[in-house]
Short mmCIF file of N, CA and C in Angstrom, two decimals:
data_model
loop_
_atom_site.label_atom_id
_atom_site.label_comp_id
_atom_site.label_asym_id
_atom_site.label_seq_id
_atom_site.Cartn_x
_atom_site.Cartn_y
_atom_site.Cartn_z
N MET I 1498 0.83 -1.18 0.00
CA MET I 1498 0.00 0.00 0.00
C MET I 1498 0.88 1.24 0.00
N SER I 1499 0.42 2.29 -0.64
CA SER I 1499 1.20 3.52 -0.69
C SER I 1499 1.13 4.24 0.65
N PRO I 1500 2.07 5.15 0.90
CA PRO I 1500 2.04 5.91 2.15
C PRO I 1500 0.73 6.67 2.33
N MET I 1501 0.17 7.23 1.25
CA MET I 1501 -1.09 7.97 1.35
C MET I 1501 -2.20 7.05 1.82
N ALA I 1502 -2.27 5.85 1.27
CA ALA I 1502 -3.31 4.91 1.66
C ALA I 1502 -3.14 4.51 3.12
N THR I 1503 -1.90 4.35 3.57
CA THR I 1503 -1.64 3.97 4.95
C THR I 1503 -2.14 5.04 5.90
N VAL I 1504 -1.88 6.30 5.58
CA VAL I 1504 -2.34 7.40 6.41
C VAL I 1504 -3.86 7.42 6.47
N ASP I 1505 -4.51 7.34 5.31
CA ASP I 1505 -5.96 7.41 5.25
C ASP I 1505 -6.64 6.23 5.92
N THR I 1506 -6.05 5.04 5.87
CA THR I 1506 -6.73 3.88 6.43
C THR I 1506 -6.70 3.89 7.95
N GLN I 1507 -5.90 4.74 8.56
CA GLN I 1507 -5.88 4.83 10.01
C GLN I 1507 -7.05 5.64 10.54
N VAL I 1508 -7.82 6.24 9.66
CA VAL I 1508 -8.93 7.10 10.05
C VAL I 1508 -10.05 6.31 10.71
N CYS I 1509 -10.45 5.22 10.12
CA CYS I 1509 -11.65 4.53 10.55
C CYS I 1509 -11.55 3.06 10.13
N GLU I 1510 -11.94 2.16 11.01
CA GLU I 1510 -11.86 0.73 10.68
C GLU I 1510 -12.78 0.37 9.51
N THR I 1511 -13.94 0.96 9.45
CA THR I 1511 -14.85 0.69 8.34
C THR I 1511 -14.22 1.12 7.03
N TYR I 1512 -13.64 2.31 7.04
CA TYR I 1512 -12.97 2.82 5.85
C TYR I 1512 -11.84 1.89 5.43
N GLN I 1513 -11.05 1.45 6.40
CA GLN I 1513 -9.93 0.56 6.10
C GLN I 1513 -10.43 -0.73 5.45
N GLY I 1514 -11.48 -1.31 5.98
CA GLY I 1514 -12.04 -2.53 5.42
C GLY I 1514 -12.58 -2.33 4.02
N LEU I 1515 -13.28 -1.22 3.80
CA LEU I 1515 -13.82 -0.92 2.47
C LEU I 1515 -12.70 -0.70 1.47
N LEU I 1516 -11.64 0.00 1.88
CA LEU I 1516 -10.52 0.26 0.99
C LEU I 1516 -9.79 -1.03 0.63
N GLU I 1517 -9.62 -1.91 1.61
CA GLU I 1517 -8.98 -3.20 1.34
C GLU I 1517 -9.82 -4.04 0.38
N ASP I 1518 -11.13 -4.06 0.59
CA ASP I 1518 -12.03 -4.79 -0.31
C ASP I 1518 -11.93 -4.23 -1.73
N CYS I 1519 -11.85 -2.92 -1.85
CA CYS I 1519 -11.75 -2.27 -3.15
C CYS I 1519 -10.45 -2.66 -3.84
N GLU I 1520 -9.36 -2.65 -3.11
CA GLU I 1520 -8.06 -3.01 -3.68
C GLU I 1520 -8.06 -4.48 -4.12
N ILE I 1521 -8.64 -5.35 -3.34
CA ILE I 1521 -8.72 -6.77 -3.71
C ILE I 1521 -9.55 -6.94 -4.98
N ALA I 1522 -10.69 -6.27 -5.05
CA ALA I 1522 -11.55 -6.36 -6.24
C ALA I 1522 -10.81 -5.84 -7.47
N ARG I 1523 -10.07 -4.75 -7.32
CA ARG I 1523 -9.31 -4.19 -8.43
C ARG I 1523 -8.23 -5.17 -8.89
N GLN I 1524 -7.51 -5.75 -7.94
CA GLN I 1524 -6.46 -6.70 -8.28
C GLN I 1524 -7.02 -7.94 -8.98
N GLU I 1525 -8.12 -8.46 -8.46
CA GLU I 1525 -8.74 -9.64 -9.08
C GLU I 1525 -9.19 -9.34 -10.51
N TRP I 1526 -9.81 -8.20 -10.70
CA TRP I 1526 -10.27 -7.81 -12.03
C TRP I 1526 -9.09 -7.69 -12.99
N ASN I 1527 -8.04 -6.97 -12.55
CA ASN I 1527 -6.87 -6.77 -13.42
C ASN I 1527 -6.15 -8.08 -13.72
N GLU I 1528 -6.00 -8.93 -12.72
CA GLU I 1528 -5.30 -10.20 -12.94
C GLU I 1528 -6.07 -11.10 -13.91
N ARG I 1529 -7.37 -11.19 -13.72
CA ARG I 1529 -8.17 -12.05 -14.59
C ARG I 1529 -8.22 -11.47 -16.01
N ARG I 1530 -8.34 -10.15 -16.12
CA ARG I 1530 -8.35 -9.50 -17.42
C ARG I 1530 -7.05 -9.78 -18.17
N ALA I 1531 -5.93 -9.68 -17.47
CA ALA I 1531 -4.63 -9.94 -18.09
C ALA I 1531 -4.51 -11.41 -18.51
N GLU I 1532 -4.99 -12.30 -17.65
CA GLU I 1532 -4.95 -13.73 -17.95
C GLU I 1532 -5.78 -14.05 -19.19
N ILE I 1533 -6.97 -13.50 -19.25
CA ILE I 1533 -7.86 -13.73 -20.40
C ILE I 1533 -7.23 -13.19 -21.67
N SER I 1534 -6.65 -12.02 -21.58
CA SER I 1534 -6.00 -11.41 -22.74
C SER I 1534 -4.82 -12.25 -23.21
N GLN I 1535 -4.00 -12.68 -22.26
CA GLN I 1535 -2.81 -13.46 -22.60
C GLN I 1535 -3.17 -14.81 -23.24
N LEU I 1536 -4.22 -15.43 -22.73
CA LEU I 1536 -4.63 -16.73 -23.25
C LEU I 1536 -5.51 -16.62 -24.50
N GLY I 1537 -5.95 -15.40 -24.79
CA GLY I 1537 -6.78 -15.19 -25.96
C GLY I 1537 -8.18 -15.77 -25.82
N LEU I 1538 -8.68 -15.84 -24.62
CA LEU I 1538 -10.02 -16.39 -24.39
C LEU I 1538 -11.09 -15.44 -24.91
N ARG I 1539 -12.13 -16.00 -25.46
CA ARG I 1539 -13.22 -15.22 -26.04
C ARG I 1539 -14.56 -15.88 -25.72
N GLY I 1540 -15.61 -15.12 -25.90
CA GLY I 1540 -16.94 -15.67 -25.76
C GLY I 1540 -17.79 -14.93 -24.75
N LYS I 1541 -19.08 -15.22 -24.81
CA LYS I 1541 -20.03 -14.56 -23.93
C LYS I 1541 -19.73 -14.83 -22.46
N GLY I 1542 -19.39 -16.08 -22.13
CA GLY I 1542 -19.09 -16.42 -20.74
C GLY I 1542 -17.93 -15.62 -20.19
N ILE I 1543 -16.89 -15.47 -20.99
CA ILE I 1543 -15.72 -14.70 -20.57
C ILE I 1543 -16.09 -13.23 -20.41
N ASP I 1544 -16.84 -12.71 -21.37
CA ASP I 1544 -17.29 -11.31 -21.30
C ASP I 1544 -18.11 -11.07 -20.03
N ASP I 1545 -19.02 -11.99 -19.75
CA ASP I 1545 -19.86 -11.86 -18.55
C ASP I 1545 -19.02 -11.91 -17.28
N GLU I 1546 -18.03 -12.80 -17.25
CA GLU I 1546 -17.15 -12.91 -16.09
C GLU I 1546 -16.40 -11.59 -15.85
N LEU I 1547 -15.87 -11.02 -16.92
CA LEU I 1547 -15.16 -9.74 -16.77
C LEU I 1547 -16.09 -8.62 -16.34
N ARG I 1548 -17.30 -8.60 -16.86
CA ARG I 1548 -18.27 -7.58 -16.46
C ARG I 1548 -18.61 -7.70 -14.98
N ARG I 1549 -18.80 -8.94 -14.51
CA ARG I 1549 -19.09 -9.14 -13.09
C ARG I 1549 -17.92 -8.70 -12.22
N SER I 1550 -16.72 -9.01 -12.65
CA SER I 1550 -15.52 -8.63 -11.92
C SER I 1550 -15.37 -7.10 -11.88
N GLN I 1551 -15.60 -6.47 -13.00
CA GLN I 1551 -15.54 -5.01 -13.07
C GLN I 1551 -16.63 -4.40 -12.18
N ALA I 1552 -17.80 -4.98 -12.20
CA ALA I 1552 -18.91 -4.47 -11.39
C ALA I 1552 -18.60 -4.58 -9.90
N ARG I 1553 -17.96 -5.69 -9.49
CA ARG I 1553 -17.55 -5.83 -8.08
C ARG I 1553 -16.60 -4.71 -7.69
N PHE I 1554 -15.64 -4.42 -8.57
CA PHE I 1554 -14.71 -3.33 -8.29
C PHE I 1554 -15.44 -1.99 -8.23
N ALA I 1555 -16.29 -1.72 -9.21
CA ALA I 1555 -17.02 -0.45 -9.25
C ALA I 1555 -17.89 -0.26 -8.00
N LYS I 1556 -18.52 -1.34 -7.57
CA LYS I 1556 -19.36 -1.26 -6.37
C LYS I 1556 -18.51 -0.97 -5.14
N SER I 1557 -17.37 -1.65 -5.00
CA SER I 1557 -16.53 -1.42 -3.84
C SER I 1557 -15.93 -0.01 -3.87
N TYR I 1558 -15.59 0.47 -5.06
CA TYR I 1558 -15.08 1.83 -5.24
C TYR I 1558 -16.13 2.84 -4.77
N ALA I 1559 -17.36 2.63 -5.18
CA ALA I 1559 -18.45 3.53 -4.80
C ALA I 1559 -18.70 3.50 -3.29
N LEU I 1560 -18.59 2.32 -2.69
CA LEU I 1560 -18.79 2.21 -1.24
C LEU I 1560 -17.75 3.01 -0.47
N VAL I 1561 -16.51 2.99 -0.94
CA VAL I 1561 -15.46 3.79 -0.28
C VAL I 1561 -15.79 5.27 -0.39
N GLY I 1562 -16.12 5.71 -1.60
CA GLY I 1562 -16.46 7.12 -1.79
C GLY I 1562 -17.67 7.55 -0.98
N ASN I 1563 -18.69 6.71 -0.95
CA ASN I 1563 -19.89 7.03 -0.16
C ASN I 1563 -19.57 7.10 1.32
N HIS I 1564 -18.73 6.18 1.79
CA HIS I 1564 -18.36 6.19 3.20
C HIS I 1564 -17.67 7.51 3.56
N LEU I 1565 -16.77 7.97 2.73
CA LEU I 1565 -16.07 9.22 3.01
C LEU I 1565 -17.02 10.40 3.07
N ARG I 1566 -18.07 10.37 2.29
CA ARG I 1566 -19.03 11.48 2.29
C ARG I 1566 -19.92 11.48 3.52
N VAL I 1567 -20.17 10.30 4.10
CA VAL I 1567 -21.13 10.25 5.21
C VAL I 1567 -20.49 10.02 6.58
N CYS I 1568 -19.25 9.60 6.63
CA CYS I 1568 -18.62 9.29 7.92
C CYS I 1568 -18.03 10.56 8.54
N SER I 1569 -18.62 10.99 9.62
CA SER I 1569 -18.14 12.21 10.27
C SER I 1569 -16.74 12.02 10.85
N ARG I 1570 -16.42 10.82 11.27
CA ARG I 1570 -15.08 10.56 11.81
C ARG I 1570 -14.02 10.72 10.72
N CYS I 1571 -14.28 10.15 9.56
CA CYS I 1571 -13.32 10.28 8.44
C CYS I 1571 -13.19 11.73 8.01
N GLN I 1572 -14.31 12.43 7.96
CA GLN I 1572 -14.27 13.83 7.55
C GLN I 1572 -13.50 14.68 8.54
N SER I 1573 -13.71 14.44 9.84
CA SER I 1573 -13.02 15.25 10.83
C SER I 1573 -11.52 14.92 10.88
N GLU I 1574 -11.15 13.67 10.70
CA GLU I 1574 -9.75 13.28 10.68
C GLU I 1574 -9.03 13.86 9.47
N ARG I 1575 -9.74 13.99 8.35
CA ARG I 1575 -9.15 14.53 7.13
C ARG I 1575 -9.21 16.05 7.13
N GLY I 1576 -9.90 16.63 8.09
CA GLY I 1576 -10.01 18.08 8.16
C GLY I 1576 -10.97 18.65 7.13
N THR I 1577 -11.92 17.83 6.70
CA THR I 1577 -12.91 18.31 5.74
C THR I 1577 -14.29 18.02 6.27
N ASP I 1578 -15.22 18.76 5.76
CA ASP I 1578 -16.62 18.49 6.05
C ASP I 1578 -17.35 18.56 4.73
N HIS I 1579 -17.86 17.42 4.29
CA HIS I 1579 -18.55 17.32 3.00
C HIS I 1579 -17.63 17.77 1.86
N ALA I 1580 -16.46 17.16 1.79
CA ALA I 1580 -15.51 17.49 0.73
C ALA I 1580 -16.14 17.23 -0.63
N SER I 1581 -15.67 17.96 -1.61
CA SER I 1581 -16.19 17.74 -2.97
C SER I 1581 -15.80 16.36 -3.43
N ASP I 1582 -16.58 15.80 -4.36
CA ASP I 1582 -16.30 14.47 -4.88
C ASP I 1582 -14.90 14.38 -5.46
N ASP I 1583 -14.50 15.40 -6.22
CA ASP I 1583 -13.18 15.37 -6.85
C ASP I 1583 -12.08 15.29 -5.81
N GLU I 1584 -12.19 16.08 -4.76
CA GLU I 1584 -11.17 16.09 -3.71
C GLU I 1584 -11.13 14.74 -3.01
N SER I 1585 -12.28 14.19 -2.68
CA SER I 1585 -12.34 12.90 -1.99
C SER I 1585 -11.69 11.81 -2.82
N HIS I 1586 -12.04 11.73 -4.09
CA HIS I 1586 -11.52 10.68 -4.94
C HIS I 1586 -10.02 10.84 -5.15
N ALA I 1587 -9.56 12.06 -5.30
CA ALA I 1587 -8.14 12.28 -5.53
C ALA I 1587 -7.32 11.83 -4.33
N ARG I 1588 -7.79 12.10 -3.12
CA ARG I 1588 -7.05 11.74 -1.91
C ARG I 1588 -7.12 10.25 -1.63
N VAL I 1589 -8.28 9.67 -1.78
CA VAL I 1589 -8.48 8.28 -1.40
C VAL I 1589 -7.82 7.32 -2.35
N PHE I 1590 -7.92 7.57 -3.64
CA PHE I 1590 -7.53 6.57 -4.60
C PHE I 1590 -6.16 6.82 -5.22
N THR I 1591 -5.32 7.57 -4.52
CA THR I 1591 -3.96 7.78 -4.98
C THR I 1591 -3.25 6.45 -5.13
N ALA I 1592 -3.52 5.52 -4.23
CA ALA I 1592 -2.87 4.21 -4.28
C ALA I 1592 -3.23 3.49 -5.57
N PHE I 1593 -4.46 3.61 -6.03
CA PHE I 1593 -4.88 2.94 -7.24
C PHE I 1593 -4.24 3.59 -8.46
N GLY I 1594 -4.21 4.91 -8.48
CA GLY I 1594 -3.66 5.63 -9.61
C GLY I 1594 -2.17 5.43 -9.78
N SER I 1595 -1.45 5.25 -8.68
CA SER I 1595 0.00 5.10 -8.77
C SER I 1595 0.40 3.78 -9.41
N ALA I 1596 -0.50 2.82 -9.42
CA ALA I 1596 -0.20 1.53 -10.02
C ALA I 1596 -0.27 1.59 -11.54
N GLY I 1597 -0.85 2.66 -12.09
CA GLY I 1597 -0.97 2.79 -13.54
C GLY I 1597 -1.88 1.75 -14.14
N SER I 1598 -2.83 1.29 -13.38
CA SER I 1598 -3.70 0.21 -13.84
C SER I 1598 -4.80 0.71 -14.76
N VAL I 1599 -5.38 -0.22 -15.48
CA VAL I 1599 -6.52 0.12 -16.33
C VAL I 1599 -7.67 0.63 -15.49
N SER I 1600 -7.90 0.02 -14.33
CA SER I 1600 -9.01 0.46 -13.49
C SER I 1600 -8.78 1.88 -13.01
N ALA I 1601 -7.54 2.24 -12.71
CA ALA I 1601 -7.26 3.60 -12.30
C ALA I 1601 -7.56 4.56 -13.43
N GLN I 1602 -7.25 4.17 -14.65
CA GLN I 1602 -7.52 5.03 -15.79
C GLN I 1602 -9.01 5.14 -16.05
N LEU I 1603 -9.74 4.03 -15.93
CA LEU I 1603 -11.16 4.04 -16.19
C LEU I 1603 -11.92 4.86 -15.15
N PHE I 1604 -11.47 4.81 -13.92
CA PHE I 1604 -12.20 5.48 -12.86
C PHE I 1604 -11.58 6.80 -12.47
N GLY I 1605 -10.63 7.28 -13.25
CA GLY I 1605 -10.06 8.61 -13.03
C GLY I 1605 -9.27 8.71 -11.76
N CYS I 1606 -8.66 7.64 -11.34
CA CYS I 1606 -7.90 7.67 -10.09
C CYS I 1606 -6.52 8.23 -10.32
#
């Protein structure tokens, strides 16, 4: 985990759990996507599998963002109150963006 993620995850146990779930979902999606690409797998079943994997990541990403908007403990620890979406996403998902992953590019991290 990046230093920024380490600092932010100390804010709240719920936040830490959500962030870890998000990172796991992102890693699983990227690993499976790379495997499918490398093996040249095709078909509706493969497409559906990747969509489900991407959806799991998107859902976990949204849960982290929503938590930051509603958790008064996280807001007070970060020194913000109802931070703008752009600010929240930029601070929280620095760890995802630094990896240069496709998911980071797709979700503007």
